[in-house]
Coordinates of C-alpha atoms and ligand atoms in Angstrom, one line a residue:
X602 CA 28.5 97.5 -21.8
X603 CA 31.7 96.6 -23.5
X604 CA 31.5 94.5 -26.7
X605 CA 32.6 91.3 -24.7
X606 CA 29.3 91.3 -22.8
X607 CA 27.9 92.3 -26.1
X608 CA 28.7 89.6 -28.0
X609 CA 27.7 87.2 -24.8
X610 CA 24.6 88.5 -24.7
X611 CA 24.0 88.1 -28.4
X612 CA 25.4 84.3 -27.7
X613 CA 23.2 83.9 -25.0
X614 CA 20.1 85.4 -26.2
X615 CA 20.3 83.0 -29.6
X616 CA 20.9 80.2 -27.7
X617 CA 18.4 80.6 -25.4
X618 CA 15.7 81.1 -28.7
X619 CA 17.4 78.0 -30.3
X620 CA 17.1 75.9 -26.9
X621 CA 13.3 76.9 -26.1
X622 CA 12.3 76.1 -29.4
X623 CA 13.7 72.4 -28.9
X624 CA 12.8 72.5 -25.7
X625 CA 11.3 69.3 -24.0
X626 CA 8.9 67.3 -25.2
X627 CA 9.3 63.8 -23.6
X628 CA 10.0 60.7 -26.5
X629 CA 9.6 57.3 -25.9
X630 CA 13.1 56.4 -24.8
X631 CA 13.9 53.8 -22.1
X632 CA 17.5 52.5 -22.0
X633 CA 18.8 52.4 -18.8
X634 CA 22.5 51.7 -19.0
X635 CA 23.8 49.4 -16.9
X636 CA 26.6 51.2 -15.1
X637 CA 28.0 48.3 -13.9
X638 CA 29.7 46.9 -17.3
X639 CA 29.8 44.3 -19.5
X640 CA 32.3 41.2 -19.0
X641 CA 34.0 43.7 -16.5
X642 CA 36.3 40.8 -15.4
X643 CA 38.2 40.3 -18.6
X644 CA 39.7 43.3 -18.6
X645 CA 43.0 44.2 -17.8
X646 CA 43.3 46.5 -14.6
X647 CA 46.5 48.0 -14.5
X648 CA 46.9 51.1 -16.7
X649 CA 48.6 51.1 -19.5
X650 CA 51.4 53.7 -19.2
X651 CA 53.5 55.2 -22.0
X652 CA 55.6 58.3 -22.4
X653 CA 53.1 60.9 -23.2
X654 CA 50.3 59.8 -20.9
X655 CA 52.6 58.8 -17.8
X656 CA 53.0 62.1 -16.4
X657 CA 49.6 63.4 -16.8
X658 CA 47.6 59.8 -15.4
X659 CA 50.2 60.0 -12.6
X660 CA 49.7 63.7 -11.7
X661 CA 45.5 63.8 -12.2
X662 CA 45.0 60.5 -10.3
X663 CA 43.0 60.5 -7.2
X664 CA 45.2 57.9 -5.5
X665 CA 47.2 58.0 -3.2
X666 CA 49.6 55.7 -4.1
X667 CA 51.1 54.1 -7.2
X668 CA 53.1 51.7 -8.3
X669 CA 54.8 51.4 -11.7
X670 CA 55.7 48.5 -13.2
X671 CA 58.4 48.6 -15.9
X672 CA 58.3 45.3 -18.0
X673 CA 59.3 44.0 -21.9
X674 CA 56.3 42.3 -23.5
X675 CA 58.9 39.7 -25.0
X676 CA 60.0 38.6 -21.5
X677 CA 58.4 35.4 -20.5
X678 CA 58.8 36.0 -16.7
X679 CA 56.6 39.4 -17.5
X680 CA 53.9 37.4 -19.4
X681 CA 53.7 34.7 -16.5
X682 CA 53.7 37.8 -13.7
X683 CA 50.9 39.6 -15.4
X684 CA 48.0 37.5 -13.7
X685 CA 49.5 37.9 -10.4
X686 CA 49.9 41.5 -10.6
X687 CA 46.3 42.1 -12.3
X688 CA 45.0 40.2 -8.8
X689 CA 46.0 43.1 -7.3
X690 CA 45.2 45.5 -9.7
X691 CA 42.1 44.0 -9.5
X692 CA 41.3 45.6 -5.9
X693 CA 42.5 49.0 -6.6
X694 CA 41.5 50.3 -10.3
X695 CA 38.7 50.2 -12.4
X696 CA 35.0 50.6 -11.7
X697 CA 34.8 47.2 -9.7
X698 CA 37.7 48.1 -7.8
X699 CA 37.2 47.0 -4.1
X700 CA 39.6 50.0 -2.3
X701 CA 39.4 52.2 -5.0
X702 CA 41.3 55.7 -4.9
X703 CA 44.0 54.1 -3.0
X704 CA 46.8 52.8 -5.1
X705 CA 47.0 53.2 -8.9
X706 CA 48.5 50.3 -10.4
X707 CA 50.1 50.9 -14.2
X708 CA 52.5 49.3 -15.9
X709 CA 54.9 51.0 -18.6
X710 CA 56.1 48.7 -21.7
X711 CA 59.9 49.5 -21.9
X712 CA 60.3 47.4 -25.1
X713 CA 58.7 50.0 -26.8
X714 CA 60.7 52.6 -28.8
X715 CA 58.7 55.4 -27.3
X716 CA 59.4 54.9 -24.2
X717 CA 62.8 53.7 -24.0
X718 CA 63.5 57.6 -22.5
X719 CA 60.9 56.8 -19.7
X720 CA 62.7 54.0 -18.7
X721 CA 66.0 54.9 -18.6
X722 CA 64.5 57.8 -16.6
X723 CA 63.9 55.1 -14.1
X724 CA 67.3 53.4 -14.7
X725 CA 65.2 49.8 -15.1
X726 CA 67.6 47.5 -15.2
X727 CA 65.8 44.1 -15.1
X728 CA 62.2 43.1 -15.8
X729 CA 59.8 43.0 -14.1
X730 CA 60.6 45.7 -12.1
X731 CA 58.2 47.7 -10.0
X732 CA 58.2 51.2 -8.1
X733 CA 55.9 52.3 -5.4
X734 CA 55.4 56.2 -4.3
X735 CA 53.2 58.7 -4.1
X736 CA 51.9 59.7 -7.7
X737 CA 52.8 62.9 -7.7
X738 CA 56.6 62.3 -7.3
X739 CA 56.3 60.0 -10.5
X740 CA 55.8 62.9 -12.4
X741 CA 59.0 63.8 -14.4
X742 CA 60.9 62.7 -11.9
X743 CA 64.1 60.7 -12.0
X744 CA 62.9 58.2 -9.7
X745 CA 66.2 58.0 -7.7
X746 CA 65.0 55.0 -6.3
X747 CA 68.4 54.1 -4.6
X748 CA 68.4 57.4 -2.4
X749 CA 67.2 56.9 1.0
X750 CA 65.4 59.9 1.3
X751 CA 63.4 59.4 -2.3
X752 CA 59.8 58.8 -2.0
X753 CA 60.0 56.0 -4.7
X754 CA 60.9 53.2 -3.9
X755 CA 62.1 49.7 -5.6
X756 CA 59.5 46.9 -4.4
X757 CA 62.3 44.2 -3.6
X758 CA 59.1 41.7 -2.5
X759 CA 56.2 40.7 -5.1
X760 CA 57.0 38.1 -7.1
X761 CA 53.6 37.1 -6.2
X762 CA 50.1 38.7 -5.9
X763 CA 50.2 37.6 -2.2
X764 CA 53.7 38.9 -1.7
X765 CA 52.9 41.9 -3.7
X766 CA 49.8 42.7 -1.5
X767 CA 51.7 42.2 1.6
X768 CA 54.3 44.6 0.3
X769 CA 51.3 47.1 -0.3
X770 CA 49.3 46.0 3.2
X771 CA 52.9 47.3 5.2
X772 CA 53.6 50.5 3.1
X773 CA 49.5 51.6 4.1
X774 CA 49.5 49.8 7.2
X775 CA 46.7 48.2 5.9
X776 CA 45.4 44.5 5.8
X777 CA 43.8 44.2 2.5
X778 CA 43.1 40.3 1.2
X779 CA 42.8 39.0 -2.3
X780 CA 40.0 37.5 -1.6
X781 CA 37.9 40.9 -0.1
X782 CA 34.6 41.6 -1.4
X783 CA 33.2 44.0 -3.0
X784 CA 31.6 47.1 -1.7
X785 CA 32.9 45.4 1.8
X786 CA 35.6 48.1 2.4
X787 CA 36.2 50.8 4.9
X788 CA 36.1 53.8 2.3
X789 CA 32.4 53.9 1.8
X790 CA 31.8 56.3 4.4
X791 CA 27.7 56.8 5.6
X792 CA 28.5 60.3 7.7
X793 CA 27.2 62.7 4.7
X794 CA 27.4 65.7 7.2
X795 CA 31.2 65.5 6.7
X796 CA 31.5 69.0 5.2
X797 CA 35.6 68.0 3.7
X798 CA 34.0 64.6 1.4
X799 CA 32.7 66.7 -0.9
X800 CA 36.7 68.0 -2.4
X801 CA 36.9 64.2 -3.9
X802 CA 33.7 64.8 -5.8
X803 CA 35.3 66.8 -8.2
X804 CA 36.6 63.3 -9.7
X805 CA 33.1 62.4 -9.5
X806 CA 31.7 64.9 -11.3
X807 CA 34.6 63.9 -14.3
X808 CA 33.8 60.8 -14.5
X809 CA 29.8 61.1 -14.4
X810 CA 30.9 63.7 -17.2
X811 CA 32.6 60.6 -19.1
X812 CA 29.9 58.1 -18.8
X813 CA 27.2 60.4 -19.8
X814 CA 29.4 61.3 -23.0
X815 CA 30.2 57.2 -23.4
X816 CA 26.0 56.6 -23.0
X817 CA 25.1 59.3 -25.7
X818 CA 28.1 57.9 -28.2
X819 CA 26.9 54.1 -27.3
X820 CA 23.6 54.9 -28.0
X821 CA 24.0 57.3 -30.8
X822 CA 21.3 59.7 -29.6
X823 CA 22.7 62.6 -31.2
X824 CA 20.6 62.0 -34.6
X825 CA 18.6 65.3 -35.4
X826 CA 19.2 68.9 -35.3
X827 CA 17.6 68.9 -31.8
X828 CA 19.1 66.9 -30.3
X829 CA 22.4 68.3 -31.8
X830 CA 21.7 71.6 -30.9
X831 CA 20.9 70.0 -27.1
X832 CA 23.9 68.5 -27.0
X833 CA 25.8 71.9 -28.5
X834 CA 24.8 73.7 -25.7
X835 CA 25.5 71.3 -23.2
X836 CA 29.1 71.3 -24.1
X837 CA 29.4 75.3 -24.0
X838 CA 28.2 75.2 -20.8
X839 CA 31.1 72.4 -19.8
X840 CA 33.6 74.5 -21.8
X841 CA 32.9 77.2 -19.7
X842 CA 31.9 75.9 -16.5
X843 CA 33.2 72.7 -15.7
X844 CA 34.8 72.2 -11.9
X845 CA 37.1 70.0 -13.9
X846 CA 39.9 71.9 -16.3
X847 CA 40.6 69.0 -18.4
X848 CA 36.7 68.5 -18.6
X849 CA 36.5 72.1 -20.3
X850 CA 39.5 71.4 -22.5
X851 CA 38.4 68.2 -23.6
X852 CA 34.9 69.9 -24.2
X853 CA 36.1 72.8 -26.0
X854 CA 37.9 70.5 -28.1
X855 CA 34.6 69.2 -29.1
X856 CA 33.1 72.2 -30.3
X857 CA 35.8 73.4 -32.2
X858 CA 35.6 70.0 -34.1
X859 CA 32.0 69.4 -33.8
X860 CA 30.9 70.9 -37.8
X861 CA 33.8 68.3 -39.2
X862 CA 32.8 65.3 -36.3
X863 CA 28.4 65.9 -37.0
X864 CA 28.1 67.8 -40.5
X865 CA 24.1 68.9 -39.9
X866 CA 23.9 67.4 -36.5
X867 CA 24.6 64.1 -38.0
X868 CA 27.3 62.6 -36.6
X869 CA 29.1 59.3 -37.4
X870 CA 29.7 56.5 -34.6
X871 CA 31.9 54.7 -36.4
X872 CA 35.2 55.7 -38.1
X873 CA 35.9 55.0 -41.1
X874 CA 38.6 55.8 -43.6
X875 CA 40.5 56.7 -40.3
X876 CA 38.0 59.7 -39.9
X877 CA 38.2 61.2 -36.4
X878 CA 34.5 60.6 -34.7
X879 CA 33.0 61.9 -31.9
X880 CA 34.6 59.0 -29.8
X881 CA 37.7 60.2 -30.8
X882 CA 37.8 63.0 -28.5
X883 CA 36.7 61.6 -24.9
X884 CA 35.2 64.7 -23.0
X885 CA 37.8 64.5 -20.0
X886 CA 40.6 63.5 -22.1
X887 CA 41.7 60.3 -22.7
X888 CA 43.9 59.0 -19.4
X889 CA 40.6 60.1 -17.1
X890 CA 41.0 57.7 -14.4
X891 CA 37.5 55.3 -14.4
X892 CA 36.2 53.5 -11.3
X893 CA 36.9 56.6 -8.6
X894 CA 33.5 57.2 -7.9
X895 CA 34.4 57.9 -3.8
X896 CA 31.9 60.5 -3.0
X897 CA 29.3 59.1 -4.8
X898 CA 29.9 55.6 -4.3
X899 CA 26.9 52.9 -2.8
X900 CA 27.5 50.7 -0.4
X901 CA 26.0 48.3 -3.0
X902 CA 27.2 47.6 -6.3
X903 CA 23.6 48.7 -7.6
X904 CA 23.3 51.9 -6.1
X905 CA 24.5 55.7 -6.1
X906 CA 27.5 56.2 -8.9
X907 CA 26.4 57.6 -12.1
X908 CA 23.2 59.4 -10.8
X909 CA 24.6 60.9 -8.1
X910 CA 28.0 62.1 -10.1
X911 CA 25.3 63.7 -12.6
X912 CA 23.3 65.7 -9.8
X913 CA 26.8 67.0 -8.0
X914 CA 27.6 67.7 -11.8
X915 CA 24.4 69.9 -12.3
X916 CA 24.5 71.6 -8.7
X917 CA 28.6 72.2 -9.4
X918 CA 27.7 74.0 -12.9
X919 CA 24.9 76.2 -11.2
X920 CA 27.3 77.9 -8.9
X921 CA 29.9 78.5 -11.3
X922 CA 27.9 80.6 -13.9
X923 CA 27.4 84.3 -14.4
X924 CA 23.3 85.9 -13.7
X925 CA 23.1 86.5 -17.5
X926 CA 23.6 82.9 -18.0
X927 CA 21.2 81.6 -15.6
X928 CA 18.1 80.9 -18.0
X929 CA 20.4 79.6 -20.5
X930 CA 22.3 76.6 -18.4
X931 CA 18.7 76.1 -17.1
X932 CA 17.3 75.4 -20.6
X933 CA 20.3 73.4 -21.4
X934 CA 20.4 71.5 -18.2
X935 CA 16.6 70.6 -19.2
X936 CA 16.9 70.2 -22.4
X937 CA 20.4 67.6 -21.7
X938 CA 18.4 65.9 -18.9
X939 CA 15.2 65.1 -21.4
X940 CA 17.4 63.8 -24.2
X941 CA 19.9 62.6 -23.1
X942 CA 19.2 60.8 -19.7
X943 CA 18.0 57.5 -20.4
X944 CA 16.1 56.5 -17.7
X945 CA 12.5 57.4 -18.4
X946 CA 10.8 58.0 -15.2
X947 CA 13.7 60.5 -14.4
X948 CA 13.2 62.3 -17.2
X949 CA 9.6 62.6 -17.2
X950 CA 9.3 63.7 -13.5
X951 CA 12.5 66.3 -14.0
X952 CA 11.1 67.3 -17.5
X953 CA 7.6 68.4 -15.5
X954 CA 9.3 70.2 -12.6
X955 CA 11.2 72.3 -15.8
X956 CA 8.1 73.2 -17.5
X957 CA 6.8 74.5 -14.3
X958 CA 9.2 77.7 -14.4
X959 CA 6.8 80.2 -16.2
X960 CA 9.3 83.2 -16.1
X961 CA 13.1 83.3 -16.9
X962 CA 16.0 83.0 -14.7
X963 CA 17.9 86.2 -14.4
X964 CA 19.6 85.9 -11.5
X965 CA 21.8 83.1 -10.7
X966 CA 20.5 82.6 -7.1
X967 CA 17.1 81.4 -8.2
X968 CA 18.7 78.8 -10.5
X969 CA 21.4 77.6 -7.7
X970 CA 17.8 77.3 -5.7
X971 CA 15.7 75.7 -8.2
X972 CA 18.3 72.8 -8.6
X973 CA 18.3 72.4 -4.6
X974 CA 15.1 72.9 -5.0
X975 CA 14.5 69.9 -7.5
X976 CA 16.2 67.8 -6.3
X977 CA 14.9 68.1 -2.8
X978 CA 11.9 67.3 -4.4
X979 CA 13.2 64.2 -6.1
X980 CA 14.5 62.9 -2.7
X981 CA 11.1 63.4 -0.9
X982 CA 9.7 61.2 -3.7
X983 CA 12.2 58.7 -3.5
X984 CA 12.4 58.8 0.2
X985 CA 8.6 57.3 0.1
X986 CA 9.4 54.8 -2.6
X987 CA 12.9 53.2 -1.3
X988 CA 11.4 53.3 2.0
X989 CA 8.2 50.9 0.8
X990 CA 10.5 48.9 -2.1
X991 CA 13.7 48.9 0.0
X992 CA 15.2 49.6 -2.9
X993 CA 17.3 52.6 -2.1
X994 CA 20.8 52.7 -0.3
X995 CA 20.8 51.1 3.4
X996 CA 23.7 53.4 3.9
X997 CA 22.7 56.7 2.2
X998 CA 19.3 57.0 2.8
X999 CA 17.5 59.6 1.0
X1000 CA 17.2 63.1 3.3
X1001 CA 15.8 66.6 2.7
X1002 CA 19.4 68.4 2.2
X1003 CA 21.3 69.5 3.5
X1004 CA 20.9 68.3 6.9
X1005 CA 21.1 70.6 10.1
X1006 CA 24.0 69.1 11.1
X1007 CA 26.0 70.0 8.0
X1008 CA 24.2 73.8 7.8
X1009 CA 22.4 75.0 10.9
X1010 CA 22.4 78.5 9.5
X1011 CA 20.3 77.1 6.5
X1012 CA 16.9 76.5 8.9
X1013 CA 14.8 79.3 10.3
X1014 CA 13.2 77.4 13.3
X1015 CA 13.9 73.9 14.8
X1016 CA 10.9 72.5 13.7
X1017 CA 11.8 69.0 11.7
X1018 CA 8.2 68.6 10.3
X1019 CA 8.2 71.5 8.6
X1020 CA 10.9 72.9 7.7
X1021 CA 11.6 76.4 6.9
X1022 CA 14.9 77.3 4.9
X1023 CA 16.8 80.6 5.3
X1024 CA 17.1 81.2 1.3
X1025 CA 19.9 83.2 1.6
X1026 CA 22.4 81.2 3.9
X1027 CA 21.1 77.9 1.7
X1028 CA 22.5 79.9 -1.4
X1029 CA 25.9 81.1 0.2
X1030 CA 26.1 76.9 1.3
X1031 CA 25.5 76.0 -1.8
X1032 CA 27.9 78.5 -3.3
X1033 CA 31.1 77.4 -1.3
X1034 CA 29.7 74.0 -1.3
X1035 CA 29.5 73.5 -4.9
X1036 CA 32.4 76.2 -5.3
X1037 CA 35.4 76.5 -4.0
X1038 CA 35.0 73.1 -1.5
X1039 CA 34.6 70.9 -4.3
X1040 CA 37.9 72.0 -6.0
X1041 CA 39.7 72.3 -3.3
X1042 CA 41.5 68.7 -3.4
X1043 CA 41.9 69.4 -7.0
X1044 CA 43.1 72.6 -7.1
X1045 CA 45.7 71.3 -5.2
X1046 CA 47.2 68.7 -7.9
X1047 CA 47.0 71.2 -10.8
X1048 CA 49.0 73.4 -9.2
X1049 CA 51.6 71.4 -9.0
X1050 CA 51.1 70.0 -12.8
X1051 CA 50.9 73.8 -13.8
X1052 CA 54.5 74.2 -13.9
X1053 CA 55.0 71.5 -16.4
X1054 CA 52.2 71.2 -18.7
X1055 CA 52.8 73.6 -21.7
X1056 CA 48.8 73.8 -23.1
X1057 CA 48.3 75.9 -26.2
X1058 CA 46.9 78.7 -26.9
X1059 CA 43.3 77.8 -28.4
X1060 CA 43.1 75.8 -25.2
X1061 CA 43.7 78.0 -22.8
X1062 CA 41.8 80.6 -24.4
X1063 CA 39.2 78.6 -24.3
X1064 CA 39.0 77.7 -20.9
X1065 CA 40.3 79.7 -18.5
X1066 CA 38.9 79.4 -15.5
X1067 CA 37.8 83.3 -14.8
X1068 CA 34.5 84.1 -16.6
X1069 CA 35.6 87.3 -17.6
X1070 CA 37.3 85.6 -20.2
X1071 CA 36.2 82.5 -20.8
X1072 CA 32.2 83.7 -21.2
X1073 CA 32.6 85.8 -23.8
X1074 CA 34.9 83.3 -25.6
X1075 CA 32.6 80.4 -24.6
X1076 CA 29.5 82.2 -26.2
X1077 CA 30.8 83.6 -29.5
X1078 CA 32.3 79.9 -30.1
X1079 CA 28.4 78.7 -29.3
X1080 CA 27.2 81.5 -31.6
X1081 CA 29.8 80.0 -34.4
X1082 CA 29.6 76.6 -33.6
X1083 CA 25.8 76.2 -33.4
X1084 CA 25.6 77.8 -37.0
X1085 CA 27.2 80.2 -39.3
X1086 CA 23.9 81.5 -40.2
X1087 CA 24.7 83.7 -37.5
X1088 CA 26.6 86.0 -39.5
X1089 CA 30.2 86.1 -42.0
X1090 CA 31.3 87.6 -39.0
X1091 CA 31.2 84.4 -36.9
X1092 CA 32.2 81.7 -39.7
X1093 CA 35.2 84.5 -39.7
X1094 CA 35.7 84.2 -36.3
X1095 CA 35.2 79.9 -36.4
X1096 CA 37.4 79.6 -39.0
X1097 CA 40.2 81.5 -37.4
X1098 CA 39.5 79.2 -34.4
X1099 CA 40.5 76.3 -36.1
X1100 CA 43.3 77.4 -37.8
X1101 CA 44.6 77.5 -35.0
X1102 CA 43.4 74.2 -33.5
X1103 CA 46.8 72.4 -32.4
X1104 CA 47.3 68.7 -34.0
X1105 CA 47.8 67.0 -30.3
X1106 CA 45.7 65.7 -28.1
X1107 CA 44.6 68.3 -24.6
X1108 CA 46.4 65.7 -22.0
Ligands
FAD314 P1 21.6 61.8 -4.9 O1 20.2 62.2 -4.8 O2 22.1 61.3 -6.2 O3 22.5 63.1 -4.5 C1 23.9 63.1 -4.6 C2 24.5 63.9 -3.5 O4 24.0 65.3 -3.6 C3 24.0 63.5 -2.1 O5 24.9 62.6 -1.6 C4 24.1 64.8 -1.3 O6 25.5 65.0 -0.9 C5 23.8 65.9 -2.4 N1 22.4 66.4 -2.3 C6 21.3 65.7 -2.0 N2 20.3 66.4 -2.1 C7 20.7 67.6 -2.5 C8 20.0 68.9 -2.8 N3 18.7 69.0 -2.7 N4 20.8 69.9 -3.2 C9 22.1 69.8 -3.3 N5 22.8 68.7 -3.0 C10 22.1 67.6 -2.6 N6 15.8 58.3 -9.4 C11 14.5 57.7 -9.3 O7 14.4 56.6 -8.8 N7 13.4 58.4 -9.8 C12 13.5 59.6 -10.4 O8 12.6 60.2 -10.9 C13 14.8 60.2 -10.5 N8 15.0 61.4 -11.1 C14 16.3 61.9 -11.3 C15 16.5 63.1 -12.0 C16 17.8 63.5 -12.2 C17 18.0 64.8 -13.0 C18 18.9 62.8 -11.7 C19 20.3 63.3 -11.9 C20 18.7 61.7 -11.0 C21 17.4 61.2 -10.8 N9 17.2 60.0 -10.1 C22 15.9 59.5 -10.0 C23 18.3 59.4 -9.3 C24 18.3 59.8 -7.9 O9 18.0 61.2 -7.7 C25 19.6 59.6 -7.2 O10 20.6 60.2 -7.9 C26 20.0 58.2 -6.9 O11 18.9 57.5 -6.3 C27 21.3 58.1 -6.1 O12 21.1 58.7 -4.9 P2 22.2 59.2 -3.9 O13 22.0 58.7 -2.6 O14 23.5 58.9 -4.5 O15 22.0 60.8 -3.8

């Protein structure tokens, strides 16, 4: 055993002691966050672009399309364009969007200092003006927009929303209307047995990652050393194990900072004194695109979302870790589920089917299984009740998963009243499911932002993706992190850590 898998196992093993003694007991909390969001409306839409998030929003979006609109907040013709391009804007980002994942509309102040380079990139010579192109081709590019053969291209048509749309409608051959309806689009798609819908769930699984992080600042349930030590572990296991790399940045981030942001697990909301705060580091960065739920989203506004991100989230982690970790992403997937998922009933019924495993995982099969397992369990019981409340999905009713249709080789017999599962080919599913399937759409993008992005060192030591290096790394910072009454050796090894913790921001 080489003194890596030492020091893991030492990790693992005190985490696993620290999470079984806070393990589980349910509280009283019942604050069910509404996902939908407050005064929504008011917002602005468009994303605000500038010359160190513009490459990074443009390369990590899920859209297919963007357009960039380069203005001067001191022009008057900008101010009086705003509302008609925020119409549009309207349709395509944020979490009411109506064709969401489609075009990414952002607009880039040039009157700013900052970003006078940006613009000149983009030789803007009059304001408004606005690009369309694939996102990708953005990305420190010079935007040749008068070349033919460039994918951006000037839009020469939108002085109004209507004009703008129509601009948009030709480019997608699409016929989208101001006036369309939420929910009412063509991109909700019913046919779950569509084995390729589950690469866009990796942006998902980010932004379920998000809002649970937003829910547990909001509602400032990190206030003992439980809880703390829940949340802790939690973290690790994103560091180390999260389908999404700027997810495992963005987490590791927080655990180096964590002693400075929650001195004794207390941590403090609100800054003061211009004190970084938890809220200062957002646990997917901070240009994570918001509204893209696409594989989880309801055909009602009311519906799927949040939930389902956080399930995909959990079965996503399970395939991703290493046997020796098994029992301890169990514990913490318990221990994050009882204090930190606000929705009692949940909690309570999940909290039960934990405290029914009597012996340890040590094999990462049985814990890929026991989550499929669960939440099977969850969706018989739900099946019963949306069927007699109507309250569930029309267009995602709940099923036993995953249907024949999607893997024949997981059933034994053909018998749909009772089923019999062939464990093994359900595990090798879930595996490439969860695994490689899930990235795949991903993978693709950060390839290409690879080349550019120059990360440091702490962060890519932190989280790179093979667990050969990133387990060991991931538990010795949990061992220091959690507490230095682990040893000199590990307030050593901490301190050294954030020495060399970079002054910038992960995106
Ligand atoms: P979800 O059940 O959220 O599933 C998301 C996606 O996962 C599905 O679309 C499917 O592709 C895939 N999937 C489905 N089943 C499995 C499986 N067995 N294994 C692997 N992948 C699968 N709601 C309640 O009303 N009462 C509860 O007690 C309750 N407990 C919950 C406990 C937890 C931990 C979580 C995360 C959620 C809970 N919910 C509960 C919410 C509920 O389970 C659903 O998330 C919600 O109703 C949305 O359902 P959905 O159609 O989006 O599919």
């Amino acid at each position: 055993m080489s003194l890596a898998h030492l020091v893991l196992f030492a990790g693992l093993l005190s985490l696993v002691i620290v999470a079984s003694s806070s393990s589980s007991s349910p509280g009283s909390r019942s604050i069910l966050r509404d996902i939908s969001g407050e005064n929504a409306d008011q917002k602005d839409r468009a994303v605000e672009l500038n010359s160190s998030n513009f490459d990074s929003v443009l390369r990590d979006t899920p859209a297919k399309y963007a357009v960039v609109e380069f203005f001067a907040h001191w022009c008057p013709a900008c101010r009086n364009y705003k509302p008609h391009y925020e119409k549009v804007a309207r349709l395509f980002n944020g979490p009411d969007a109506i064709h969401p994942g489609i075009v990414l509309m952002t607009r880039v102040d040039c009157a700013m200092k900052t970003n006078t380079k940006l613009c000149d990139r983009f030789s803007v010579s009059h304001y408004p003006m606005l690009f369309w192109g694939p996102p990708s081709k953005f990305v420190s590019g010079s935007g040749e927009p008068k070349k033919e053969k460039s994918e951006i291209v000037v839009i020469d048509d939108a002085r109004t929303a209507e004009r703008l749309l129509k601009w948009i409608n030709k480019q997608t051959h699409s016929s989208y209307g101001l006036d369309d309806k939420k929910f009412e689009n063509e991109h909700v798609r019913t046919n779950i047995t569509d084995y390729k819908q589950i690469s866009q769930a990796v942006y998902d699984i980010e932004e379920a990652t998000a809002e649970a992080f937003d829910i547990i600042l909001s509602n400032k349930v990190i206030k003992s050393s439980e809880t703390s030590a829940s949340f802790i572990r939690f973290i690790q296991l994103l560091a180390a194990h999260h389908a999404s790399r700027r997810c495992r940045k963005g987490a590791a981030e927080i655990l180096v900072n964590y002693d400075d942001l929650c001195p004794s697990g207390k941590c403090s909301y609100e800054s003061s004194g211009g004190k970084d705060t938890l809220g200062s580091f957002p646990i997917c960065g901070k240009d994570l695109p918001r509204g893209y739920y696409m594989f989880c989203r309801g055909s009602r506004n009311d519906t799927r979302g949040f939930s389902c991100g956080l399930w995909v989230l959990f079965h996503s982690l399970s395939v991703r870790i290493e046997d020796g970790e098994s029992h301890f992403a169990f514990s913490t997937i318990c221990d994050f589920v009882n204090n930190f998922f606000m929705c009692d009933e949940c909690r309570l019924h999940f909290n039960d089917m934990c405290l029914s495993v009597k012996t340890p995982f040590k094999k990462v099969r049985d814990f890929v299984l026991w989550v499929w397992s669960t939440h099977n369990k969850v969706n018989e019981r739900l099946m019963k009740d949306e069927a007699s409340l109507g309250s569930g999905d029309p267009e995602f009713p709940k099923i036993i998963w995953p249907p024949r249709a999607l893997c024949p080789s997981c059933y034994l017999s053909s018998d749909e009243k009772s089923i019999e599962w062939d464990h093994d080919n359900v595990y090798k599913f879930l595996k490439s499911y969860y695994g490689p399937k899930l990235v795949s759409l991903y993978k693709e993008k950060s390839v290409v932002g690879s080349k550019e992005e120059t990360v440091s060192a702490t962060a890519e030591d932190l989280t790179v993706a093979t667990n050969a290096l990133v387990v060991p790394v991931g538990a010795a910072l949990a061992i220091a992190v959690a507490s230095c009454a682990f040893g000199a050796l590990a307030c050593y090894w901490r301190t050294q850590q954030k020495n060399r913790k970079p002054r910038r921001s992960w995106n």
